[in-house]
Every structure is written in structure tokens, then in C-alpha cells.
Amino acid sequence: MKDGFVTVAAATPKIRVADCRYNAEQIFTLMRQADQQGVKVIVFPELCLTGYTCGDLFLQDSLLRGAEEGLKTILEATRNLDMVAAIGLPVRDQWHNKLYNCAAVIHKGEILGLVPKTYVPNYGEFYEQRWFSPSGGVSGVDDDFQLCGQAVCMNSNGIFACDSMPNLVIGVEICEDLWAPEPPSISLARRGATVLLNLSASNETVGKAAYRRSLVTGQSARLVCGYVYANAGEGESTTDLVFTGHNLIAENGTLLAERRFATGLTVSEIDVDKLAAERRRMNTFTFPGGGPDVWRMSFDLKPATTRLTRHVSPTPFVPEDEESRSQRCSEILCVAALGLKQRMEHTGAKTAVVGLSGGLDSTLAVLITALAMQMLDRPAEDIIAVTMPCFGTTDRTKSNAVLLAERLGCTLRTVDISGSVRSHFKDIGHDMNDHSVTFENGQARERTQVLMDIANSTGGLVIGTGDLSELALGWCTYNGDHMSNYAVNAGIPKTLVRHLVSFISDDKEAEDPKLSTVLDDILDTPVSPELLPAVQGEIAQKTEDLVGPYELHDFFLYYTVRWGFGPGKILRLAERAFAGKYDREVILKWLKRFYGRFFSQQFKRSCLPDGPKVGSVALSPRGDWRMPSDASAALWMAELETL
């Protein structure tokens, strides 16, 4: 909880219809099991103290008294558990002679409040209005309502807020409420609820599980919330219906955990700090004006470090399953190519000029350019692929650049820039044996000059090759490879660049095996700017040896920019995501390097050329990322020193 995560559970007990004592025992037994797993918020199914399928027994005083006694037993048995629970039971309002289908929200022996069901269905297999009244008749302001010897407020518009964890605010709705056109969860979320609990008794029919899953995940996305859905299961009457205990936990559109055809606990962790941050970022997520005031009840939980069980992907930019990854790659290639197509049409450019090094980034750039030319119904010869060997160029990368251009049908030009660079170094008095940053950047700027001038002479545009990861780290030469007329890779992180090239290689394997072969060899080539002299013909300068593994930096970038997480939280997530590959010390080393470069290199991002945004993270100063070039990293570095 100290890190924004709260462990939640959807619980389906095995029940006996109308046996409230037995059901109470099953409920508090599951609560104790959940407590051992660190669960802080737990939700049980609708009417689980009695069973949902009691029928006309709901009108029997004995059953209603049994339900109250069952709840009282649970309160006594769990008063030492540091946990909030929502438990379903029928509650009678003796003042108005009404019966309500309720959730009792309890904590350490206290009933925090009762939430009645808003939408009571009476269609198909459901005929709840035979027994229950909808919540519309409840005023919600009378604290003299008595249950289990406690004065309790009943309110469908109530939220439950944690004092020690301000971003943990709980709202409750019951089964059909989620299916309605205007679920109560909408109002509850807009009034601050970050975790929505649903007590449900949704019977199983063919295809219903998929629809139920889409409802839960969709609502969690729409409301930027965690959604915990507990469904009735074994023990409910099967006279006409079957209940499968389909439990779901979702967070902002992502399904975290799911369980079906079983009783017991479904457990995961919801990041309420992440949800709160996203709501702050989205200025369309507003507090409602007018309407009923929300009723708020406070509770407190003891702060503790949450044990993470949820999956943390080491590649947040890259889907882990092959089908989704292929779909993502296809979509990104189309988006990037469409952006370039529009720019080529608008400017009337006769050619597209690409500096081809034989490395991954320039390979992806020329592949996207080739796709844009196809969309324009123009020949590949209009792509001028320029290889510019110099002091660090190896035969392998030069050969791959030539082969790639030939297989794509580009117009290939080779410009050896070594003579020009030597002349330039002589002009400025730079020693050729001094392999400092001047030695490297002089080559990068010469290459950019060549590309720009070829574009001028052919009426073309220079296509940028730098990717999102390089922009984050500032791993580019200012006014060198930093500059272009249109940067097609600007929104694509390095980890995704590799998969995009691999996707095209696989796609072209049958059609053009020679193209596929050269792409595979480029994928096997170490990432390098090749600005230092080769050693025995091999690449001497490996980028990841200098700045760190790109898979780590892409992970850091995603959680820094997309979610605004601090160093401590990112470190913890990285430890889980890369467990067994990188230890804490290695991750922390490169995390410090990331923050240092991310802040110091903003000046390069402040004057980026145009380029398409393709994912949820982008660093364009005109779009997603506005940051002063002279912002201090002191706060972030200070936190890093404490880790």
C-alpha cells in the first residue's frame, strides 16, 4: 500500500441456499485466507449470505433474521482483520416496509455502510422485483437505521475512503447495475471512487462470459478505475440456472485476473496511484456539477508494502503474445507510412532521401518509406538510399545497406565521407587520433549535410531514422542525425523497432527470401553508431555497452512519461519484470543513467523535426511532452540515492 498498490480479491464461497450460518462460516473463512495473502479489499457475491436463488424465502422473517445473524457472526469473527469487505445480503427497512438487495461494507467489526441495488431486474430469468425494491426509495441520510446492533447509513451514492491511502476510494454496485445504461459506478467514479466493487449473481449461458468480461474491462477503462467483480458459484440452486463463479479483476481496461468454474479467491493488485495520476492527466475526467451529493465514509488501513503477484511486462511497448504483436506491428507500419505519404503529397517531394547505415533504425526508416511509396503508387526508384562509409563502417553493415537498397529497388548512392571529414578536422585543428565527441559528431553532421544537399538537388525530403529511445536518452548528434525533414521513427522505441523489422522479414520470407535474409542479418548486428574505428573489421562501439540495455531504458521511459512514476516505483516494477535477468544493482545503475540523460538532453527534443505519433508515449514538443530544457533532475536524483 505504501507504493500505491492495494491487494484486492473477488471471493466466491461454496454456499448452501438459505443456510445463513453455514454461508457466514464460508465467508469469514475466505476472509481469513485472504488476510494471509495480504488482501486489503475483498468483495463477495450478491446475496451470498442467503444465496441468490432463495426465491420466495426472501419474504420469510426467519431467513432475514438468519442473514442478519450471519453478518453479525462475520463481524465478530473478522474484527481483527485489517480488511474492507463487501458482503451481499437482504436487508429490510422496517420504517418503510421494504426489502433491499444490499452490500454490507464492513471493516474490523464495523458496518461502514449499506449499498442497495439500484437497478432491480424483472425480465427473462430474473424476477427480483417480486421481493426487492430499487434504491430510489432510500434517502441515505438516516443514520438511525439499525443492523446488527449498529446505527448504519444505507445509500446507493456512497463512497468509502481510506485515510492512510488517499487514492484508495471504494464504490459499490450490484450485478444488474453494471448492465444498465447509466451504472451507479459512473457517478461514484466521477466523485472519487478509484476501486469499484461489484457483487453479482450472474448465471451462465453460452457466450455470456465474454460479454461479462467486456463489460468489466470496458467499465474499468471508461472510468479509469479498478473493477473487482465477484460472481455467485457453487451451491446456488440449479433448478433452472447455473452459476459458475466467474470472477474478474480489471484495471483501466486491462484484465489482471480471472477465475471461472471454481470457488475461492481471485487475487491481484490494483495500482490506485496510477489511476489517480491518469485522472489528473485527463482533464475530461471531471467532477460532476449538480446532482446528488455523495455520501462519504472514512476507514483506515495499516500501511504496508504490497506483495506483487500481478504480471509486469518487461516490454511495455511490445505485446507479449505473437498474434497481438503482429497486429501491433502491422498497424504501426501503416500509421507511420501514412504520415510520410501525407507529407510527400503536401510538399510535392520528388524523392525521399534516406541515409542507410545497415543498422536497425535506418532499415526501418527505408522500409516505412518503401511502404509510403507503394501507397502513393510511386516507384521505389524515387527513394534515394545513401550509404556514407567512414572510419567506423564495417564491411558487414555496408554490405547489408547495399543489399537492402537493391532488394527494395531503391536508387543507391555511395558517398565516402572520410575525405570530407578529414578536411573538416584539418580546418578546425582536430587531431585524427583524438577520438573524442568531436571525432564522432563531425561524422554525424557531415552525413546530415550530405543527405540535406542530395535532397535539395533532387527535390526531395530527408527521412529521419532516429527512434524514440534515442530521443529519450539524447543519443543523437545535435543538428546531425538529430535533424531531418520528416522523422518516421520518432514515435517508435528501440524494442519495438526490432520487432517491426522482424515482422517485415517474416512477411517477406516467401515473396523475397533474399530480402528476408539481409533483414535477419541486420537484426543480428550489434546496435552501434559506428563512429569509432573498427577493430579487426568488427564493430568497436556498441551502444548498449555505453548507455545501457535498451529494454531497460524503454521500460523506464514508459513508466516515467506515460504514468509519471517516480524512481522508487519504477525500480520495484523493473525488479519484478526483469527478475532473473537483471539484479537490483544493475537496474539501479542504468536507471540513474536514464534520469541523468533524460533531463540533460531535453534541448534536443525541444526542436525535433515533425514525425508521427504511433503509440501512447511520444516526446514531440508540439504534442505529448513539454519540458524546459534547463529543468533540474535534483529531486529524482535525490530519490535514487535513497534506493
PDB file of N, CA, C and O in Angstrom, residues 110-113 153 159-162 295-299:
ATOM      1  N   GLU A 110     -16.976  -3.315  12.129  1.00  0.00           N
ATOM      2  CA  GLU A 110     -17.896  -2.185  11.967  1.00  0.00           C
ATOM      3  C   GLU A 110     -18.531  -2.225  10.584  1.00  0.00           C
ATOM      4  O   GLU A 110     -17.860  -2.500   9.577  1.00  0.00           O
ATOM      5  N   ILE A 111     -19.835  -1.953  10.535  1.00  0.00           N
ATOM      6  CA  ILE A 111     -20.507  -1.793   9.245  1.00  0.00           C
ATOM      7  C   ILE A 111     -20.321  -0.347   8.806  1.00  0.00           C
ATOM      8  O   ILE A 111     -20.872   0.582   9.405  1.00  0.00           O
ATOM      9  N   LEU A 112     -19.512  -0.151   7.768  1.00  0.00           N
ATOM     10  CA  LEU A 112     -19.256   1.210   7.287  1.00  0.00           C
ATOM     11  C   LEU A 112     -20.484   1.783   6.587  1.00  0.00           C
ATOM     12  O   LEU A 112     -20.711   2.995   6.611  1.00  0.00           O
ATOM     13  N   GLY A 113     -21.265   0.928   5.966  1.00  0.00           N
ATOM     14  CA  GLY A 113     -22.462   1.401   5.271  1.00  0.00           C
ATOM     15  C   GLY A 113     -23.121   0.278   4.499  1.00  0.00           C
ATOM     16  O   GLY A 113     -22.529  -0.794   4.280  1.00  0.00           O
ATOM     17  N   CYS A 153     -25.892   3.716   7.864  1.00  0.00           N
ATOM     18  CA  CYS A 153     -26.465   4.502   6.766  1.00  0.00           C
ATOM     19  C   CYS A 153     -26.601   3.618   5.533  1.00  0.00           C
ATOM     20  O   CYS A 153     -25.672   2.891   5.174  1.00  0.00           O
ATOM     21  N   ILE A 159     -19.444   6.492  -1.039  1.00  0.00           N
ATOM     22  CA  ILE A 159     -18.096   6.016  -1.290  1.00  0.00           C
ATOM     23  C   ILE A 159     -17.386   5.843   0.044  1.00  0.00           C
ATOM     24  O   ILE A 159     -17.732   6.467   1.047  1.00  0.00           O
ATOM     25  N   PHE A 160     -16.366   4.989   0.037  1.00  0.00           N
ATOM     26  CA  PHE A 160     -15.646   4.635   1.254  1.00  0.00           C
ATOM     27  C   PHE A 160     -14.169   4.962   1.036  1.00  0.00           C
ATOM     28  O   PHE A 160     -13.508   4.375   0.170  1.00  0.00           O
ATOM     29  N   ALA A 161     -13.656   5.914   1.813  1.00  0.00           N
ATOM     30  CA  ALA A 161     -12.331   6.477   1.568  1.00  0.00           C
ATOM     31  C   ALA A 161     -11.354   6.069   2.654  1.00  0.00           C
ATOM     32  O   ALA A 161     -11.661   6.118   3.848  1.00  0.00           O
ATOM     33  N   CYS A 162     -10.152   5.685   2.235  1.00  0.00           N
ATOM     34  CA  CYS A 162      -9.103   5.259   3.160  1.00  0.00           C
ATOM     35  C   CYS A 162      -8.272   6.467   3.582  1.00  0.00           C
ATOM     36  O   CYS A 162      -7.692   7.161   2.738  1.00  0.00           O
ATOM     37  N   TRP A 295     -22.252  10.604  -0.452  1.00  0.00           N
ATOM     38  CA  TRP A 295     -22.097  10.294   0.970  1.00  0.00           C
ATOM     39  C   TRP A 295     -20.758   9.605   1.140  1.00  0.00           C
ATOM     40  O   TRP A 295     -20.418   8.690   0.396  1.00  0.00           O
ATOM     41  N   ARG A 296     -19.979  10.044   2.091  1.00  0.00           N
ATOM     42  CA  ARG A 296     -18.602   9.577   2.223  1.00  0.00           C
ATOM     43  C   ARG A 296     -18.360   9.026   3.626  1.00  0.00           C
ATOM     44  O   ARG A 296     -18.652   9.676   4.625  1.00  0.00           O
ATOM     45  N   MET A 297     -17.820   7.823   3.665  1.00  0.00           N
ATOM     46  CA  MET A 297     -17.459   7.200   4.929  1.00  0.00           C
ATOM     47  C   MET A 297     -15.968   6.893   4.922  1.00  0.00           C
ATOM     48  O   MET A 297     -15.445   6.354   3.943  1.00  0.00           O
ATOM     49  N   SER A 298     -15.284   7.223   6.007  1.00  0.00           N
ATOM     50  CA  SER A 298     -13.845   7.002   6.096  1.00  0.00           C
ATOM     51  C   SER A 298     -13.527   5.711   6.834  1.00  0.00           C
ATOM     52  O   SER A 298     -14.274   5.264   7.707  1.00  0.00           O
ATOM     53  N   PHE A 299     -12.411   5.116   6.478  1.00  0.00           N
ATOM     54  CA  PHE A 299     -11.861   3.976   7.208  1.00  0.00           C
ATOM     55  C   PHE A 299     -10.343   4.090   7.125  1.00  0.00           C
ATOM     56  O   PHE A 299      -9.808   4.967   6.432  1.00  0.00           O
TER      57      PHE A 299
END
